[in-house]
Amino acid sequence: MEPLKRRKFIGLGLGAAGVVTLGGIAGSPLSVFAASSSEIENLREFVFKQDPLPYKYAALEPSIDAMTMEIHYTKHHATYIKNVNEAIKAENLTYKTEAEFFANASKLSPKARNNAGGAWNHNFFWASMQPTPSSMPKGKLKAAIDKSFGSFDAFKEEFSKAAAGQFGSGWAWLVLDNGALKIGGTPNQDNPLMDDAKVKGKPLLGIDVWEHAYYLKYQNKRPDYVTAWWNIVNWDQVAKRMG
Ligand code: MN3
């Protein structure tokens, strides 16, 4: 049986639930309960989605200016999403989740890898910030920071150093790894979920230190951007990620 093409596939008009055998998908027959064409489409391929921005472009001022936010979200991030989904289609990638995608990062083409990182990292970044600062890390998160770094100030200093010191474009991260918190930087759009990342673990917090994230307002002064960024970190979100 000839592999079903996407269009043809949707055009089958599967209605009520029933078992369908699909030949040639991901190289092996696959049986599914057909609920809707979009669910079937999801089995065929995973796509990255751009999360809605949880606040207005101007909401993070004065730490991050509205124009930087708008360009960052509508141009840079949107392009990573578009490009990774193009790569998924063109390269016939069959990973079904973000986690599976990044666990195989070392096998991906540069286009798939870099744009997948860009797609995921920015969703994570937007949700790491908020217009009104929550006071400070509390409870379990505060205890973990104190235990791993000595104090909140010592943690901030080490994280800021990683952010300022990341050579060229990249990110700095706080991750949970085997119960301990760690800080590290990654180049380009790499992230700690990638199988070959320089710092690995469950990402709790990340800062984008590409020039496009700060240049309009801060020009070459990346450390000033990092200092201002501390005022808009969403610590409740970081605590939620720790679980
Ligand atoms: Mn960016």
PDB file of C-alpha atoms and ligand atoms in Angstrom:
ATOM      1  CA  MET A   1       0.000   0.000   0.000  1.00  0.00           C
ATOM      2  CA  GLU A   2       1.262   3.383  -0.950  1.00  0.00           C
ATOM      3  CA  PRO A   3       1.982   5.665   2.025  1.00  0.00           C
ATOM      4  CA  LEU A   4      -0.973   7.890   2.689  1.00  0.00           C
ATOM      5  CA  LYS A   5      -0.359  11.506   1.997  1.00  0.00           C
ATOM      6  CA  ARG A   6      -1.596  14.049   4.463  1.00  0.00           C
ATOM      7  CA  ARG A   7      -4.314  15.586   2.284  1.00  0.00           C
ATOM      8  CA  LYS A   8      -5.648  12.283   1.091  1.00  0.00           C
ATOM      9  CA  PHE A   9      -5.586  11.117   4.646  1.00  0.00           C
ATOM     10  CA  ILE A  10      -7.777  13.901   5.982  1.00  0.00           C
ATOM     11  CA  GLY A  11      -9.971  13.491   2.957  1.00  0.00           C
ATOM     12  CA  LEU A  12     -10.973   9.997   4.054  1.00  0.00           C
ATOM     13  CA  GLY A  13     -13.740  11.576   6.070  1.00  0.00           C
ATOM     14  CA  LEU A  14     -13.504   9.322   9.076  1.00  0.00           C
ATOM     15  CA  GLY A  15     -16.567   9.871  11.154  1.00  0.00           C
ATOM     16  CA  ALA A  16     -17.622   7.724  14.068  1.00  0.00           C
ATOM     17  CA  ALA A  17     -14.967   5.971  16.095  1.00  0.00           C
ATOM     18  CA  GLY A  18     -13.578   2.931  14.415  1.00  0.00           C
ATOM     19  CA  VAL A  19     -10.323   1.129  13.945  1.00  0.00           C
ATOM     20  CA  VAL A  20      -8.298   2.185  10.954  1.00  0.00           C
ATOM     21  CA  THR A  21      -5.070   0.648   9.847  1.00  0.00           C
ATOM     22  CA  LEU A  22      -2.646   3.044   8.328  1.00  0.00           C
ATOM     23  CA  GLY A  23       0.103   1.727   6.140  1.00  0.00           C
ATOM     24  CA  GLY A  24       3.442   3.363   5.650  1.00  0.00           C
ATOM     25  CA  ILE A  25       3.289   5.849   8.472  1.00  0.00           C
ATOM     26  CA  ALA A  26       6.612   6.147  10.234  1.00  0.00           C
ATOM     27  CA  GLY A  27       7.580   2.981   8.404  1.00  0.00           C
ATOM     28  CA  SER A  28       5.197   0.643  10.179  1.00  0.00           C
ATOM     29  CA  PRO A  29       1.484  -0.072  10.248  1.00  0.00           C
ATOM     30  CA  LEU A  30      -0.396   1.801  12.898  1.00  0.00           C
ATOM     31  CA  SER A  31      -3.849   1.190  14.312  1.00  0.00           C
ATOM     32  CA  VAL A  32      -5.809   4.052  15.746  1.00  0.00           C
ATOM     33  CA  PHE A  33      -9.266   4.893  16.921  1.00  0.00           C
ATOM     34  CA  ALA A  34     -10.386   7.632  14.643  1.00  0.00           C
ATOM     35  CA  ALA A  35     -11.981  10.411  16.640  1.00  0.00           C
ATOM     36  CA  SER A  36     -11.345  13.388  14.411  1.00  0.00           C
ATOM     37  CA  SER A  37      -9.144  14.302  11.491  1.00  0.00           C
ATOM     38  CA  SER A  38      -7.116  16.699  13.636  1.00  0.00           C
ATOM     39  CA  GLU A  39      -6.336  13.956  16.132  1.00  0.00           C
ATOM     40  CA  ILE A  40      -5.195  11.736  13.316  1.00  0.00           C
ATOM     41  CA  GLU A  41      -3.082  14.566  12.007  1.00  0.00           C
ATOM     42  CA  ASN A  42      -1.431  14.777  15.417  1.00  0.00           C
ATOM     43  CA  LEU A  43      -0.406  11.159  15.130  1.00  0.00           C
ATOM     44  CA  ARG A  44       1.171  11.895  11.808  1.00  0.00           C
ATOM     45  CA  GLU A  45       3.305  14.742  13.038  1.00  0.00           C
ATOM     46  CA  PHE A  46       3.989  16.870  16.064  1.00  0.00           C
ATOM     47  CA  VAL A  47       4.089  20.620  15.665  1.00  0.00           C
ATOM     48  CA  PHE A  48       5.485  23.360  17.884  1.00  0.00           C
ATOM     49  CA  LYS A  49       3.033  26.088  18.868  1.00  0.00           C
ATOM     50  CA  GLN A  50       3.650  29.666  19.923  1.00  0.00           C
ATOM     51  CA  ASP A  51       2.043  30.285  23.313  1.00  0.00           C
ATOM     52  CA  PRO A  52       0.045  33.495  23.641  1.00  0.00           C
ATOM     53  CA  LEU A  53       2.075  36.189  25.365  1.00  0.00           C
ATOM     54  CA  PRO A  54       0.679  36.315  28.933  1.00  0.00           C
ATOM     55  CA  TYR A  55       0.899  40.139  29.107  1.00  0.00           C
ATOM     56  CA  LYS A  56       1.048  43.160  26.790  1.00  0.00           C
ATOM     57  CA  TYR A  57       4.261  44.144  24.957  1.00  0.00           C
ATOM     58  CA  ALA A  58       4.688  47.188  27.214  1.00  0.00           C
ATOM     59  CA  ALA A  59       3.948  45.316  30.437  1.00  0.00           C
ATOM     60  CA  LEU A  60       7.569  44.566  31.300  1.00  0.00           C
ATOM     61  CA  GLU A  61       8.770  48.169  31.026  1.00  0.00           C
ATOM     62  CA  PRO A  62      11.065  49.621  32.106  1.00  0.00           C
ATOM     63  CA  SER A  63      13.055  46.359  32.348  1.00  0.00           C
ATOM     64  CA  ILE A  64      12.210  45.343  28.761  1.00  0.00           C
ATOM     65  CA  ASP A  65      10.809  47.924  26.337  1.00  0.00           C
ATOM     66  CA  ALA A  66       7.644  47.363  24.307  1.00  0.00           C
ATOM     67  CA  MET A  67       9.321  47.466  20.899  1.00  0.00           C
ATOM     68  CA  THR A  68      11.862  44.818  21.877  1.00  0.00           C
ATOM     69  CA  MET A  69       9.051  42.606  23.172  1.00  0.00           C
ATOM     70  CA  GLU A  70       6.946  43.057  20.050  1.00  0.00           C
ATOM     71  CA  ILE A  71       9.778  42.313  17.622  1.00  0.00           C
ATOM     72  CA  HIS A  72      11.038  39.450  19.765  1.00  0.00           C
ATOM     73  CA  TYR A  73       7.616  37.803  19.945  1.00  0.00           C
ATOM     74  CA  THR A  74       6.157  38.520  16.501  1.00  0.00           C
ATOM     75  CA  LYS A  75       9.343  38.216  14.430  1.00  0.00           C
ATOM     76  CA  HIS A  76      12.041  36.173  16.156  1.00  0.00           C
ATOM     77  CA  HIS A  77       9.896  33.688  18.053  1.00  0.00           C
ATOM     78  CA  ALA A  78       7.283  33.351  15.319  1.00  0.00           C
ATOM     79  CA  THR A  79      10.057  32.568  12.828  1.00  0.00           C
ATOM     80  CA  TYR A  80      11.527  29.792  14.994  1.00  0.00           C
ATOM     81  CA  ILE A  81       8.050  28.241  15.208  1.00  0.00           C
ATOM     82  CA  LYS A  82       7.510  28.470  11.451  1.00  0.00           C
ATOM     83  CA  ASN A  83      10.966  27.113  10.645  1.00  0.00           C
ATOM     84  CA  VAL A  84      10.899  24.157  13.021  1.00  0.00           C
ATOM     85  CA  ASN A  85       7.506  23.093  11.708  1.00  0.00           C
ATOM     86  CA  GLU A  86       8.843  23.364   8.152  1.00  0.00           C
ATOM     87  CA  ALA A  87      11.762  21.158   9.153  1.00  0.00           C
ATOM     88  CA  ILE A  88       9.464  18.604  10.797  1.00  0.00           C
ATOM     89  CA  LYS A  89       7.518  18.312   7.559  1.00  0.00           C
ATOM     90  CA  ALA A  90      10.471  18.407   5.171  1.00  0.00           C
ATOM     91  CA  GLU A  91      12.507  15.903   7.172  1.00  0.00           C
ATOM     92  CA  ASN A  92       9.506  13.752   8.054  1.00  0.00           C
ATOM     93  CA  LEU A  93      10.342  13.841  11.761  1.00  0.00           C
ATOM     94  CA  THR A  94       8.066  11.618  13.811  1.00  0.00           C
ATOM     95  CA  TYR A  95       8.810  12.666  17.390  1.00  0.00           C
ATOM     96  CA  LYS A  96       5.567  13.069  19.285  1.00  0.00           C
ATOM     97  CA  THR A  97       6.481  15.360  22.163  1.00  0.00           C
ATOM     98  CA  GLU A  98       8.849  18.197  22.911  1.00  0.00           C
ATOM     99  CA  ALA A  99      10.670  15.957  25.383  1.00  0.00           C
ATOM    100  CA  GLU A 100      11.188  13.275  22.752  1.00  0.00           C
ATOM    101  CA  PHE A 101      12.295  15.901  20.269  1.00  0.00           C
ATOM    102  CA  PHE A 102      15.007  17.276  22.561  1.00  0.00           C
ATOM    103  CA  ALA A 103      16.103  13.844  23.806  1.00  0.00           C
ATOM    104  CA  ASN A 104      17.139  13.278  20.177  1.00  0.00           C
ATOM    105  CA  ALA A 105      18.585  16.748  19.605  1.00  0.00           C
ATOM    106  CA  SER A 106      22.029  15.422  18.690  1.00  0.00           C
ATOM    107  CA  LYS A 107      20.500  13.617  15.693  1.00  0.00           C
ATOM    108  CA  LEU A 108      18.602  16.618  14.353  1.00  0.00           C
ATOM    109  CA  SER A 109      19.581  18.760  11.385  1.00  0.00           C
ATOM    110  CA  PRO A 110      20.836  22.242  12.306  1.00  0.00           C
ATOM    111  CA  LYS A 111      17.545  23.723  11.056  1.00  0.00           C
ATOM    112  CA  ALA A 112      15.402  21.403  13.170  1.00  0.00           C
ATOM    113  CA  ARG A 113      17.600  21.672  16.243  1.00  0.00           C
ATOM    114  CA  ASN A 114      18.120  25.434  16.295  1.00  0.00           C
ATOM    115  CA  ASN A 115      14.522  26.302  15.525  1.00  0.00           C
ATOM    116  CA  ALA A 116      13.075  23.730  17.913  1.00  0.00           C
ATOM    117  CA  GLY A 117      15.237  25.246  20.626  1.00  0.00           C
ATOM    118  CA  GLY A 118      14.138  28.734  19.644  1.00  0.00           C
ATOM    119  CA  ALA A 119      10.474  27.690  19.629  1.00  0.00           C
ATOM    120  CA  TRP A 120      10.554  26.043  23.056  1.00  0.00           C
ATOM    121  CA  ASN A 121      12.974  28.415  24.786  1.00  0.00           C
ATOM    122  CA  HIS A 122      10.889  31.500  24.049  1.00  0.00           C
ATOM    123  CA  ASN A 123       7.623  29.970  25.279  1.00  0.00           C
ATOM    124  CA  PHE A 124       9.539  29.153  28.454  1.00  0.00           C
ATOM    125  CA  PHE A 125      11.051  32.643  28.615  1.00  0.00           C
ATOM    126  CA  TRP A 126       7.735  34.538  28.266  1.00  0.00           C
ATOM    127  CA  ALA A 127       6.245  32.483  31.072  1.00  0.00           C
ATOM    128  CA  SER A 128       9.322  33.125  33.243  1.00  0.00           C
ATOM    129  CA  MET A 129       8.480  36.823  33.434  1.00  0.00           C
ATOM    130  CA  GLN A 130       5.614  38.912  34.787  1.00  0.00           C
ATOM    131  CA  PRO A 131       4.738  42.587  34.953  1.00  0.00           C
ATOM    132  CA  THR A 132       4.374  42.793  38.696  1.00  0.00           C
ATOM    133  CA  PRO A 133       7.237  41.208  40.533  1.00  0.00           C
ATOM    134  CA  SER A 134       6.332  38.566  43.035  1.00  0.00           C
ATOM    135  CA  SER A 135       8.253  39.317  46.196  1.00  0.00           C
ATOM    136  CA  MET A 136      10.985  36.681  46.310  1.00  0.00           C
ATOM    137  CA  PRO A 137      11.428  32.936  46.065  1.00  0.00           C
ATOM    138  CA  LYS A 138       9.559  31.329  48.958  1.00  0.00           C
ATOM    139  CA  GLY A 139       9.189  28.007  50.714  1.00  0.00           C
ATOM    140  CA  LYS A 140      10.688  24.972  49.016  1.00  0.00           C
ATOM    141  CA  LEU A 141      12.256  27.016  46.205  1.00  0.00           C
ATOM    142  CA  LYS A 142      13.920  29.406  48.617  1.00  0.00           C
ATOM    143  CA  ALA A 143      15.227  26.488  50.662  1.00  0.00           C
ATOM    144  CA  ALA A 144      16.637  24.803  47.554  1.00  0.00           C
ATOM    145  CA  ILE A 145      18.353  28.033  46.443  1.00  0.00           C
ATOM    146  CA  ASP A 146      19.859  28.570  49.894  1.00  0.00           C
ATOM    147  CA  LYS A 147      21.036  24.956  50.033  1.00  0.00           C
ATOM    148  CA  SER A 148      22.617  24.963  46.570  1.00  0.00           C
ATOM    149  CA  PHE A 149      24.100  28.469  46.481  1.00  0.00           C
ATOM    150  CA  GLY A 150      24.299  29.656  50.094  1.00  0.00           C
ATOM    151  CA  SER A 151      21.858  32.542  49.687  1.00  0.00           C
ATOM    152  CA  PHE A 152      19.532  34.205  47.190  1.00  0.00           C
ATOM    153  CA  ASP A 153      22.117  36.943  46.586  1.00  0.00           C
ATOM    154  CA  ALA A 154      24.838  34.388  45.923  1.00  0.00           C
ATOM    155  CA  PHE A 155      22.520  32.593  43.491  1.00  0.00           C
ATOM    156  CA  LYS A 156      21.735  35.848  41.671  1.00  0.00           C
ATOM    157  CA  GLU A 157      25.404  36.655  41.402  1.00  0.00           C
ATOM    158  CA  GLU A 158      26.292  33.288  39.926  1.00  0.00           C
ATOM    159  CA  PHE A 159      23.338  33.315  37.513  1.00  0.00           C
ATOM    160  CA  SER A 160      24.120  36.890  36.415  1.00  0.00           C
ATOM    161  CA  LYS A 161      27.708  35.867  35.802  1.00  0.00           C
ATOM    162  CA  ALA A 162      26.574  32.952  33.605  1.00  0.00           C
ATOM    163  CA  ALA A 163      24.243  35.300  31.679  1.00  0.00           C
ATOM    164  CA  ALA A 164      26.817  38.036  31.201  1.00  0.00           C
ATOM    165  CA  GLY A 165      29.609  35.577  30.468  1.00  0.00           C
ATOM    166  CA  GLN A 166      27.834  33.456  27.853  1.00  0.00           C
ATOM    167  CA  PHE A 167      29.989  34.162  24.812  1.00  0.00           C
ATOM    168  CA  GLY A 168      27.960  35.362  21.831  1.00  0.00           C
ATOM    169  CA  SER A 169      24.327  34.363  21.510  1.00  0.00           C
ATOM    170  CA  GLY A 170      22.784  31.978  23.971  1.00  0.00           C
ATOM    171  CA  TRP A 171      20.979  31.437  27.238  1.00  0.00           C
ATOM    172  CA  ALA A 172      21.674  31.069  30.950  1.00  0.00           C
ATOM    173  CA  TRP A 173      19.664  28.532  32.934  1.00  0.00           C
ATOM    174  CA  LEU A 174      18.744  27.395  36.389  1.00  0.00           C
ATOM    175  CA  VAL A 175      18.022  23.671  36.348  1.00  0.00           C
ATOM    176  CA  LEU A 176      17.052  20.959  38.785  1.00  0.00           C
ATOM    177  CA  ASP A 177      19.344  17.980  38.416  1.00  0.00           C
ATOM    178  CA  ASN A 178      19.128  15.002  40.777  1.00  0.00           C
ATOM    179  CA  GLY A 179      17.551  17.103  43.487  1.00  0.00           C
ATOM    180  CA  ALA A 180      20.166  19.873  43.279  1.00  0.00           C
ATOM    181  CA  LEU A 181      19.963  23.260  41.582  1.00  0.00           C
ATOM    182  CA  LYS A 182      22.586  24.098  38.978  1.00  0.00           C
ATOM    183  CA  ILE A 183      23.402  27.107  36.806  1.00  0.00           C
ATOM    184  CA  GLY A 184      24.854  26.953  33.320  1.00  0.00           C
ATOM    185  CA  GLY A 185      24.924  28.567  29.919  1.00  0.00           C
ATOM    186  CA  THR A 186      24.094  27.171  26.490  1.00  0.00           C
ATOM    187  CA  PRO A 187      25.077  28.581  23.083  1.00  0.00           C
ATOM    188  CA  ASN A 188      22.642  29.451  20.279  1.00  0.00           C
ATOM    189  CA  GLN A 189      19.156  28.049  21.018  1.00  0.00           C
ATOM    190  CA  ASP A 190      20.359  24.985  22.928  1.00  0.00           C
ATOM    191  CA  ASN A 191      18.532  24.150  26.147  1.00  0.00           C
ATOM    192  CA  PRO A 192      18.976  21.805  29.132  1.00  0.00           C
ATOM    193  CA  LEU A 193      16.479  19.283  27.699  1.00  0.00           C
ATOM    194  CA  MET A 194      18.815  18.486  24.787  1.00  0.00           C
ATOM    195  CA  ASP A 195      20.639  15.181  25.063  1.00  0.00           C
ATOM    196  CA  ASP A 196      23.982  16.833  24.347  1.00  0.00           C
ATOM    197  CA  ALA A 197      23.462  20.127  26.209  1.00  0.00           C
ATOM    198  CA  LYS A 198      26.288  21.691  28.184  1.00  0.00           C
ATOM    199  CA  VAL A 199      24.018  21.975  31.221  1.00  0.00           C
ATOM    200  CA  LYS A 200      21.331  19.331  31.620  1.00  0.00           C
ATOM    201  CA  GLY A 201      18.343  18.966  33.918  1.00  0.00           C
ATOM    202  CA  LYS A 202      14.795  20.181  34.400  1.00  0.00           C
ATOM    203  CA  PRO A 203      14.734  23.863  33.387  1.00  0.00           C
ATOM    204  CA  LEU A 204      13.373  26.147  36.117  1.00  0.00           C
ATOM    205  CA  LEU A 205      14.434  29.557  34.817  1.00  0.00           C
ATOM    206  CA  GLY A 206      16.152  30.850  31.713  1.00  0.00           C
ATOM    207  CA  ILE A 207      17.263  34.184  30.298  1.00  0.00           C
ATOM    208  CA  ASP A 208      17.700  34.965  26.630  1.00  0.00           C
ATOM    209  CA  VAL A 209      21.012  36.798  26.172  1.00  0.00           C
ATOM    210  CA  TRP A 210      20.893  37.098  22.394  1.00  0.00           C
ATOM    211  CA  GLU A 211      21.415  40.739  21.431  1.00  0.00           C
ATOM    212  CA  HIS A 212      17.897  40.850  19.953  1.00  0.00           C
ATOM    213  CA  ALA A 213      16.586  40.430  23.529  1.00  0.00           C
ATOM    214  CA  TYR A 214      18.074  43.686  24.794  1.00  0.00           C
ATOM    215  CA  TYR A 215      20.008  45.685  22.183  1.00  0.00           C
ATOM    216  CA  LEU A 216      17.399  48.412  21.427  1.00  0.00           C
ATOM    217  CA  LYS A 217      17.398  49.560  25.034  1.00  0.00           C
ATOM    218  CA  TYR A 218      20.743  48.416  26.437  1.00  0.00           C
ATOM    219  CA  GLN A 219      22.989  48.250  23.329  1.00  0.00           C
ATOM    220  CA  ASN A 220      26.237  46.546  24.380  1.00  0.00           C
ATOM    221  CA  LYS A 221      25.454  46.631  28.108  1.00  0.00           C
ATOM    222  CA  ARG A 222      24.218  43.101  28.658  1.00  0.00           C
ATOM    223  CA  PRO A 223      24.877  43.172  32.427  1.00  0.00           C
ATOM    224  CA  ASP A 224      22.459  46.136  32.766  1.00  0.00           C
ATOM    225  CA  TYR A 225      19.748  44.107  31.007  1.00  0.00           C
ATOM    226  CA  VAL A 226      20.368  41.182  33.352  1.00  0.00           C
ATOM    227  CA  THR A 227      20.207  43.450  36.415  1.00  0.00           C
ATOM    228  CA  ALA A 228      16.871  44.925  35.248  1.00  0.00           C
ATOM    229  CA  TRP A 229      15.526  41.468  34.376  1.00  0.00           C
ATOM    230  CA  TRP A 230      15.602  40.351  38.016  1.00  0.00           C
ATOM    231  CA  ASN A 231      12.708  42.772  38.662  1.00  0.00           C
ATOM    232  CA  ILE A 232      10.363  40.862  36.356  1.00  0.00           C
ATOM    233  CA  VAL A 233      11.132  37.213  37.145  1.00  0.00           C
ATOM    234  CA  ASN A 234       7.992  35.222  37.885  1.00  0.00           C
ATOM    235  CA  TRP A 235       9.111  33.295  40.967  1.00  0.00           C
ATOM    236  CA  ASP A 236       5.747  31.599  41.394  1.00  0.00           C
ATOM    237  CA  GLN A 237       6.231  30.074  37.940  1.00  0.00           C
ATOM    238  CA  VAL A 238       9.752  28.960  38.823  1.00  0.00           C
ATOM    239  CA  ALA A 239       8.412  27.319  42.016  1.00  0.00           C
ATOM    240  CA  LYS A 240       5.654  25.584  40.017  1.00  0.00           C
ATOM    241  CA  ARG A 241       8.238  24.151  37.616  1.00  0.00           C
ATOM    242  CA  MET A 242      10.232  22.745  40.523  1.00  0.00           C
ATOM    243  CA  GLY A 243       7.102  20.861  41.604  1.00  0.00           C
TER     244      GLY A 243
HETATM  245 MN   MN3 B   1      15.290  35.465  21.608  1.00  0.00          MN
END
